[in-house]
Amino acid sequence: LAENYLIGFMLLVTRQFTVGDTVTAYVGGREVHGTVVESGWYRTRIRNLKHEEEILPNSLFSTTPVVNVSRRGRVFRFNEMLQLEPGNVDKVAEVVKGFRAVLRKDERVIQSGVDVHRRVFIFEIKPEAIVVYTSFYIRAANLDAYYAAKESLLLAFTDVMKQQDVRFARPYGGIAEALRPPRQEESVPEAVEVGTLDL
């Protein structure tokens, strides 16, 4: 009990988070993410995205890592692996150049600075897809503004793909395989016994 009050006092003094901040805490091997609705002497209440309240004794914060998402500033990272059809590698290379041009021209994309980057590369070539790695930082007033910028950039990326006649790869394996209509079994000629063919 005394530890809860002591940690509560430290939280109030150091102001690691305050009411209204969005935080992520790792408690007992699980992630607690939400908005701080109370930060008192003894306990902290966090409302998660399901509008459920997590009530955490302050003693947890002496050993629990806490990320204060609200204090990240106005910088958000876009980090996606885009799976493109594996038809023509040369066309995909042109798409990558087009993606880079889109990012260079967009004022919301941070072009340079400490601990930021702007990367678009062909990351992997697989039978089912050519994977394009995209990672960069967007300056936005809040999360909604970031989502709007992300949507705008994704649509600009699809325009580049249309110009090169490149499409996103179709789902491969897993659910896609389960939903695919069953193939007709190939009939084996009567005169041939399966497993006895001499190749």
C-alpha positions as semicolon CSV with decimal commas, in nm:
position;residue;x (nm);y (nm);z (nm)
1;L;0,000;0,000;0,000
2;A;0,279;0,240;0,091
3;E;0,454;0,157;-0,237
4;N;0,140;0,253;-0,433
5;Y;0,130;0,595;-0,263
6;L;0,504;0,647;-0,314
7;I;0,488;0,562;-0,686
8;G;0,173;0,773;-0,716
9;F;0,361;1,067;-0,569
10;M;0,649;1,008;-0,814
11;L;0,406;0,995;-1,110
12;L;0,250;1,325;-1,004
13;V;0,590;1,491;-0,961
14;T;0,760;1,355;-1,273
15;R;0,443;1,382;-1,486
16;Q;0,528;1,078;-1,698
17;F;0,164;1,090;-1,803
18;T;-0,139;1,294;-1,708
19;V;-0,516;1,262;-1,747
20;G;-0,604;1,270;-2,116
21;D;-0,276;1,119;-2,237
22;T;-0,284;0,808;-2,455
23;V;-0,045;0,547;-2,316
24;T;0,065;0,190;-2,373
25;A;0,175;-0,014;-2,070
26;Y;0,295;-0,373;-2,057
27;V;0,143;-0,541;-1,754
28;G;0,188;-0,908;-1,673
29;G;0,283;-0,998;-2,030
30;R;-0,011;-0,819;-2,191
31;E;-0,047;-0,479;-2,351
32;V;-0,275;-0,217;-2,197
33;H;-0,344;0,068;-2,439
34;G;-0,582;0,356;-2,385
35;T;-0,649;0,700;-2,241
36;V;-0,561;0,791;-1,883
37;V;-0,885;0,893;-1,709
38;E;-0,747;0,911;-1,354
39;S;-0,397;0,935;-1,213
40;G;-0,422;0,937;-0,835
41;W;-0,208;0,864;-0,533
42;Y;-0,298;0,496;-0,517
43;R;-0,413;0,387;-0,862
44;T;-0,432;0,482;-1,229
45;R;-0,736;0,420;-1,448
46;I;-0,692;0,370;-1,824
47;R;-0,988;0,345;-2,065
48;N;-0,901;0,112;-2,354
49;L;-1,033;0,117;-2,711
50;K;-1,328;-0,102;-2,606
51;H;-1,421;0,166;-2,349
52;E;-1,334;-0,074;-2,069
53;E;-1,150;0,070;-1,772
54;E;-0,826;-0,090;-1,661
55;I;-0,754;-0,009;-1,296
56;L;-0,383;-0,043;-1,223
57;P;-0,218;-0,003;-0,883
58;N;0,057;0,257;-0,908
59;S;0,316;0,009;-0,777
60;L;0,309;-0,156;-1,121
61;F;0,468;0,153;-1,277
62;S;0,791;0,103;-1,083
63;T;0,874;-0,196;-1,305
64;T;0,636;-0,160;-1,602
65;P;0,749;0,012;-1,925
66;V;0,505;0,285;-2,028
67;V;0,495;0,452;-2,369
68;N;0,324;0,792;-2,369
69;V;0,189;0,802;-2,724
70;S;0,052;1,156;-2,679
71;R;0,403;1,294;-2,639
72;R;0,547;1,156;-2,957
73;G;0,498;1,502;-3,106
74;R;0,342;1,543;-3,447
75;V;0,546;1,278;-3,624
76;F;0,402;0,941;-3,729
77;R;0,577;0,655;-3,904
78;F;0,434;0,493;-4,218
79;N;0,576;0,140;-4,233
80;E;0,423;-0,105;-4,482
81;M;0,526;-0,404;-4,690
82;L;0,330;-0,367;-5,014
83;Q;0,277;-0,693;-5,204
84;L;0,269;-0,640;-5,580
85;E;0,198;-0,887;-5,858
86;P;0,513;-1,077;-5,957
87;G;0,467;-1,033;-6,333
88;N;0,727;-0,782;-6,453
89;V;1,014;-0,682;-6,226
90;D;1,109;-0,392;-6,455
91;K;0,761;-0,242;-6,419
92;V;0,777;-0,280;-6,042
93;A;1,116;-0,102;-6,046
94;E;0,944;0,190;-6,223
95;V;0,666;0,181;-5,962
96;V;0,929;0,209;-5,687
97;K;1,074;0,516;-5,862
98;G;0,723;0,660;-5,883
99;F;0,660;0,598;-5,511
100;R;0,984;0,782;-5,430
101;A;0,878;1,076;-5,647
102;V;0,542;1,095;-5,467
103;L;0,716;1,111;-5,130
104;R;0,968;1,374;-5,243
105;K;0,689;1,606;-5,356
106;D;0,457;1,567;-5,055
107;E;0,498;1,840;-4,794
108;R;0,362;1,615;-4,518
109;V;0,647;1,368;-4,559
110;I;0,954;1,460;-4,355
111;Q;1,241;1,468;-4,602
112;S;1,536;1,468;-4,361
113;G;1,628;1,508;-3,997
114;V;1,752;1,327;-3,691
115;D;1,616;0,973;-3,646
116;V;1,395;0,989;-3,957
117;H;1,431;0,830;-4,299
118;R;1,248;0,795;-4,630
119;R;1,285;0,445;-4,776
120;V;1,121;0,266;-5,069
121;F;1,291;-0,051;-5,193
122;I;1,215;-0,383;-5,356
123;F;1,257;-0,596;-5,045
124;E;1,186;-0,946;-5,170
125;I;1,092;-1,130;-5,490
126;K;0,876;-1,435;-5,431
127;P;0,671;-1,657;-5,665
128;E;0,350;-1,507;-5,528
129;A;0,452;-1,141;-5,492
130;I;0,718;-0,874;-5,523
131;V;0,742;-0,713;-5,181
132;V;0,809;-0,339;-5,170
133;Y;0,930;-0,202;-4,837
134;T;0,803;0,150;-4,761
135;S;0,903;0,337;-4,448
136;F;0,894;0,711;-4,387
137;Y;0,767;0,973;-4,144
138;I;0,464;1,199;-4,178
139;R;0,408;1,526;-3,996
140;A;0,045;1,550;-3,879
141;A;-0,145;1,740;-3,610
142;N;-0,301;1,423;-3,466
143;L;-0,377;1,059;-3,540
144;D;-0,678;1,139;-3,760
145;A;-0,467;1,377;-3,969
146;Y;-0,205;1,103;-4,002
147;Y;-0,466;0,852;-4,122
148;A;-0,591;1,106;-4,377
149;A;-0,234;1,162;-4,503
150;K;-0,174;0,788;-4,517
151;E;-0,493;0,736;-4,718
152;S;-0,393;1,012;-4,961
153;L;-0,047;0,865;-5,012
154;L;-0,179;0,512;-5,063
155;L;-0,415;0,642;-5,332
156;A;-0,124;0,826;-5,495
157;F;0,072;0,498;-5,488
158;T;-0,214;0,316;-5,664
159;D;-0,217;0,587;-5,934
160;V;0,154;0,519;-5,994
161;M;0,079;0,147;-6,016
162;K;-0,201;0,207;-6,270
163;Q;0,037;0,405;-6,490
164;Q;0,269;0,102;-6,502
165;D;-0,017;-0,152;-6,523
166;V;0,093;-0,314;-6,196
167;R;-0,157;-0,456;-5,946
168;F;-0,146;-0,570;-5,587
169;A;-0,074;-0,940;-5,548
170;R;-0,366;-1,167;-5,484
171;P;-0,385;-1,346;-5,148
172;Y;-0,170;-1,657;-5,153
173;G;-0,230;-1,961;-4,939
174;G;-0,429;-1,969;-4,614
175;I;-0,779;-1,828;-4,657
176;A;-0,730;-1,773;-5,029
177;E;-0,652;-2,143;-5,075
178;A;-0,955;-2,239;-4,866
179;L;-1,185;-2,019;-5,074
180;R;-1,048;-2,133;-5,409
181;P;-1,286;-2,369;-5,593
182;P;-1,173;-2,732;-5,581
183;R;-0,973;-2,845;-5,882
184;Q;-1,097;-3,134;-6,089
185;E;-0,877;-3,433;-6,025
186;E;-0,673;-3,530;-6,328
187;S;-0,770;-3,874;-6,448
188;V;-0,492;-4,133;-6,460
189;P;-0,482;-4,339;-6,781
190;E;-0,602;-4,692;-6,716
191;A;-0,284;-4,848;-6,852
192;V;-0,060;-4,657;-6,608
193;E;-0,029;-4,744;-6,240
194;V;0,047;-4,447;-6,020
195;G;0,394;-4,477;-5,867
196;T;0,533;-4,712;-6,132
197;L;0,624;-4,457;-6,396
198;D;0,988;-4,477;-6,499
199;L;1,104;-4,118;-6,543
